mmCIF file of C-alpha atoms in Angstrom:
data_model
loop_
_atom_site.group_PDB
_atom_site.id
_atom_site.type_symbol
_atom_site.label_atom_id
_atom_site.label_comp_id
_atom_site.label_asym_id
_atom_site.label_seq_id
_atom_site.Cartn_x
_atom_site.Cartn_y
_atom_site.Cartn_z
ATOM 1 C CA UNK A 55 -26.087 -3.804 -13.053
ATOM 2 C CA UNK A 56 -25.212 -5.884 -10.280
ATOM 3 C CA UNK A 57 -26.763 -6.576 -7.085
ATOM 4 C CA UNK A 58 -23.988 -5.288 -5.297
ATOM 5 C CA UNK A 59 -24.021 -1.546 -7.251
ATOM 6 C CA UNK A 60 -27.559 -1.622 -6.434
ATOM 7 C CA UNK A 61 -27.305 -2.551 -2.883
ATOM 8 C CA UNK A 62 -24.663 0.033 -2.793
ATOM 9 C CA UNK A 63 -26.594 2.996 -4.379
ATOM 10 C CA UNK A 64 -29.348 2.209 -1.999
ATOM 11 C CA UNK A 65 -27.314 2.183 1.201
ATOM 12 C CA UNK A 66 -25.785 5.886 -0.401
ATOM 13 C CA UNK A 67 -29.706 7.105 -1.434
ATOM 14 C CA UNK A 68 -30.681 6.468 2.033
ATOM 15 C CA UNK A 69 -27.072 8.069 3.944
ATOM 16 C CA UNK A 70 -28.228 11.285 2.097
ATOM 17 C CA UNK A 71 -31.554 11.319 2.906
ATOM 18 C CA UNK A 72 -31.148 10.688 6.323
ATOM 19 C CA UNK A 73 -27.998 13.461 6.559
ATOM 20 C CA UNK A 74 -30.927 15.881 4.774
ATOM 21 C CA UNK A 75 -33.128 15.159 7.368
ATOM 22 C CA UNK A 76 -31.173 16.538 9.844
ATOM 23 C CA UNK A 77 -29.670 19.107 8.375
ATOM 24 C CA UNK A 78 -32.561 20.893 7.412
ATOM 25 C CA UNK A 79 -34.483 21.389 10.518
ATOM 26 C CA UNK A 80 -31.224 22.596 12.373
ATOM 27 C CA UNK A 81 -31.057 25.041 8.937
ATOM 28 C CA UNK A 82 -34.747 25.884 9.069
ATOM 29 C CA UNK A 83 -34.173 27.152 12.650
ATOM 30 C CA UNK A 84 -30.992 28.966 11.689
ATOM 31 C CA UNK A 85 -32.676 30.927 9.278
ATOM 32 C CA UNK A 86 -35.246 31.830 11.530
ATOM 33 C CA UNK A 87 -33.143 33.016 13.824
ATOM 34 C CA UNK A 88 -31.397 35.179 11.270
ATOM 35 C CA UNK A 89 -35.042 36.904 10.340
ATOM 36 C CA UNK A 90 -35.894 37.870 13.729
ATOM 37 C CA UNK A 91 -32.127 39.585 14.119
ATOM 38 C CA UNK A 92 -32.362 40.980 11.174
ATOM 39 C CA UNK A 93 -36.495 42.680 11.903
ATOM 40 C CA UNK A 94 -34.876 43.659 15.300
ATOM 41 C CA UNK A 95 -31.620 45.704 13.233
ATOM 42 C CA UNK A 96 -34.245 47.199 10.936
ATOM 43 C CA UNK A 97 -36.471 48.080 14.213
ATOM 44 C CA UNK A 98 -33.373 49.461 15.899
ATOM 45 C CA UNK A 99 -32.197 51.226 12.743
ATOM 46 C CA UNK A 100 -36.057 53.235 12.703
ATOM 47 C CA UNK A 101 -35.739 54.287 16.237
ATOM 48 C CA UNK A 102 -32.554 55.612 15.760
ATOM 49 C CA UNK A 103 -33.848 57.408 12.301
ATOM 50 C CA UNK A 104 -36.879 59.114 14.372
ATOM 51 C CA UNK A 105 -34.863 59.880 17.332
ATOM 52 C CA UNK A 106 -33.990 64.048 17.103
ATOM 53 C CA UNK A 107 -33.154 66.357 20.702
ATOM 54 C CA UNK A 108 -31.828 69.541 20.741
ATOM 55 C CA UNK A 109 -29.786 71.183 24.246
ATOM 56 C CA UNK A 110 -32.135 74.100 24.012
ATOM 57 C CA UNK A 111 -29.707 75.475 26.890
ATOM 58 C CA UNK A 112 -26.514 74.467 28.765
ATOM 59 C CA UNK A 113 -26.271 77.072 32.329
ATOM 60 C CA UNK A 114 -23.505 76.711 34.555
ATOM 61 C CA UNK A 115 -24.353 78.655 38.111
ATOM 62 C CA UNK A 116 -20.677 79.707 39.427
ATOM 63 C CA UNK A 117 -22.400 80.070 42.898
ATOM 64 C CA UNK A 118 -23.868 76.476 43.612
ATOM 65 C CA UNK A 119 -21.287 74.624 41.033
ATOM 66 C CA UNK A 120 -24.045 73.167 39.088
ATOM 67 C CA UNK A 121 -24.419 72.621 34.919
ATOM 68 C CA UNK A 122 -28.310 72.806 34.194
ATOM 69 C CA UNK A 123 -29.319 71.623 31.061
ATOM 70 C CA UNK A 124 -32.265 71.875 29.241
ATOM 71 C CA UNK A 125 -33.284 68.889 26.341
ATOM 72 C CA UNK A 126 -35.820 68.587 23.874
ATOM 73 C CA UNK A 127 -37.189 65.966 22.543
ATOM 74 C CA UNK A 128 -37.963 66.942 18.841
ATOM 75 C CA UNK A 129 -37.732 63.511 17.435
ATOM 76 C CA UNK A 130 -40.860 61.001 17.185
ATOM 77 C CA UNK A 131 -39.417 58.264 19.433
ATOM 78 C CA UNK A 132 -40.067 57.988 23.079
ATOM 79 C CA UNK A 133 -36.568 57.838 24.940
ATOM 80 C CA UNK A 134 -35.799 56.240 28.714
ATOM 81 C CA UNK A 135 -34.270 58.724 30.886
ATOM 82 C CA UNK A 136 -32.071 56.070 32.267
ATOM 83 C CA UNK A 137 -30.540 55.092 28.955
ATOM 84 C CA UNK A 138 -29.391 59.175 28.072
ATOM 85 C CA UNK A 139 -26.335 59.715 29.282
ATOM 86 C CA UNK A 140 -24.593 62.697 30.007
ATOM 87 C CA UNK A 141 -20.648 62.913 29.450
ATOM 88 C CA UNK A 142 -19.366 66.406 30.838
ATOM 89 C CA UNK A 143 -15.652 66.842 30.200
ATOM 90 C CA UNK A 144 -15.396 63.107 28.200
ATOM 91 C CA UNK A 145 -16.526 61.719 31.410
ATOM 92 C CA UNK A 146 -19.751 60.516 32.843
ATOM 93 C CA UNK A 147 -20.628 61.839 36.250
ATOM 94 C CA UNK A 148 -21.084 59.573 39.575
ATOM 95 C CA UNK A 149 -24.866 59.075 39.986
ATOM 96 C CA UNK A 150 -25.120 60.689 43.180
ATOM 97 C CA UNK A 151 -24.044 64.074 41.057
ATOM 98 C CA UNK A 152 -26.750 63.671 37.955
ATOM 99 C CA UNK A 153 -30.834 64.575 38.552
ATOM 100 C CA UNK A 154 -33.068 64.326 36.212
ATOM 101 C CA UNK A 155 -36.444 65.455 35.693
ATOM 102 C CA UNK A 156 -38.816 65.538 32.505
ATOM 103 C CA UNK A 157 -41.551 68.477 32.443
ATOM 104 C CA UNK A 158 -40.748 68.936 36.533
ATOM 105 C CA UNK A 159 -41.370 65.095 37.783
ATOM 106 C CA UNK A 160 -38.411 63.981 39.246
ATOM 107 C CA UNK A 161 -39.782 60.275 39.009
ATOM 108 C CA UNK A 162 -40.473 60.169 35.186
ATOM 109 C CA UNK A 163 -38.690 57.023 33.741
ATOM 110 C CA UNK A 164 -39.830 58.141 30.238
ATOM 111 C CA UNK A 165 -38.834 60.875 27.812
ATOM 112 C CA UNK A 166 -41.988 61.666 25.584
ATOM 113 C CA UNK A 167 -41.673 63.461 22.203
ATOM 114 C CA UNK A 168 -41.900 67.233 22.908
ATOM 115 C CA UNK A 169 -41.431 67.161 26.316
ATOM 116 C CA UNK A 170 -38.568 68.781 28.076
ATOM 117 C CA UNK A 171 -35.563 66.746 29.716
ATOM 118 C CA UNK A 172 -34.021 68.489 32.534
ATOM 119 C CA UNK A 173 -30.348 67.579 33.303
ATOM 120 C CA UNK A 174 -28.254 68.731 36.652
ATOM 121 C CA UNK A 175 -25.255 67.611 37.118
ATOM 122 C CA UNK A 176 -21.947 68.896 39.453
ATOM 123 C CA UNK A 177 -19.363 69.265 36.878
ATOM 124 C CA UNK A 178 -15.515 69.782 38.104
ATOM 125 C CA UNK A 179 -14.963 72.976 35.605
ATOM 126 C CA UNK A 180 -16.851 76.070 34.901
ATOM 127 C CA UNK A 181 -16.530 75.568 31.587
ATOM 128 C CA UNK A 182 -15.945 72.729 29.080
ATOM 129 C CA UNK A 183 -17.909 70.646 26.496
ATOM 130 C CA UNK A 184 -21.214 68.178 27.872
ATOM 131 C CA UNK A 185 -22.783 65.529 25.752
ATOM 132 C CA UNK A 186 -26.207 64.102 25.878
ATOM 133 C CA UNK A 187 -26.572 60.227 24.304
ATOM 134 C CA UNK A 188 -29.363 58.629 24.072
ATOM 135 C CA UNK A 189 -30.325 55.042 24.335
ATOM 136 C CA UNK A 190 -29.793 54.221 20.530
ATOM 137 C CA UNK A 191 -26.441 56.174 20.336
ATOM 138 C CA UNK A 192 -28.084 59.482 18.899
ATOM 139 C CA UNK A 193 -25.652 62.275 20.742
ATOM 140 C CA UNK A 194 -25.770 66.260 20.869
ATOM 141 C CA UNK A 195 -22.625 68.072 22.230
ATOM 142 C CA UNK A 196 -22.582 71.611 23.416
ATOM 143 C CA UNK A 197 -20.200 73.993 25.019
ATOM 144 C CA UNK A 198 -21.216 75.592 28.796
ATOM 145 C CA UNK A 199 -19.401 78.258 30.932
ATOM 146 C CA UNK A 200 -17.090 80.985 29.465
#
């Protein structure tokens, strides 16, 4: 063997080891990356397992227009009362129309497990269907009125 085919494997031994050396970090941090998604899917996909509510009741009051609806939170995962949302009809509501409260406080930002969520909301019929949704996409639809 020649000094050239030397010279040449040489130059090619040290092309790949340089193109491995940055490859790998880049594909290090790539895989990384793909862990953490993946623990936050698994984490999302619990949540979603130990969320469970129930509409214990769904009263419309002909007199005031208003839909009252009671929610319980039977699951084991604490839920935000911003992130349930209430679709009455296939539509959600303006803000101004929906009030919340959770065991009577009107300022509670979180829905524990067992406690009560208390929906009101001005709905345009006297009857029809309402759904509840929570954060994680865990829904219970009930009929009211009629």
């Amino acid at each position: 063997m020649g000094f050239s085919v030397s010279g040449s494997a040489a130059i090619i031994f040290v092309g790949v080891m340089v193109a491995a050396g940055i490859a790998v970090p880049s594909l290090v941090g790539s895989m990384g990356a793909l862990a953490d998604s993946q623990g936050e899917q698994v984490d999302r996909g619990i949540d979603a397992l130990n969320t469970e509510f129930n509409i214990t009741s769904a009263t419309y009051n002909s007199s005031i227009s208003t839909l009252t609806l009671k929610v319980k939170n039977t699951g084991s995962t604490t839920l935000g009362v911003n992130g349930t949302s209430v679709l009455v009809g296939g539509e959600i509501p303006d803000n101004g129309d929906v009030t919340t409260e959770v065991e009577g406080d009107s300022s509670a930002g979180l829905w524990l497990p067992g406690d009560t969520l208390t929906i009101t909301v001005n709905p345009a019929d006297s009857k029809g269907r309402v759904k509840i949704a929570a954060e994680n996409g865990i829904a219970e639809t009930t009929e009211y009125g009629g």
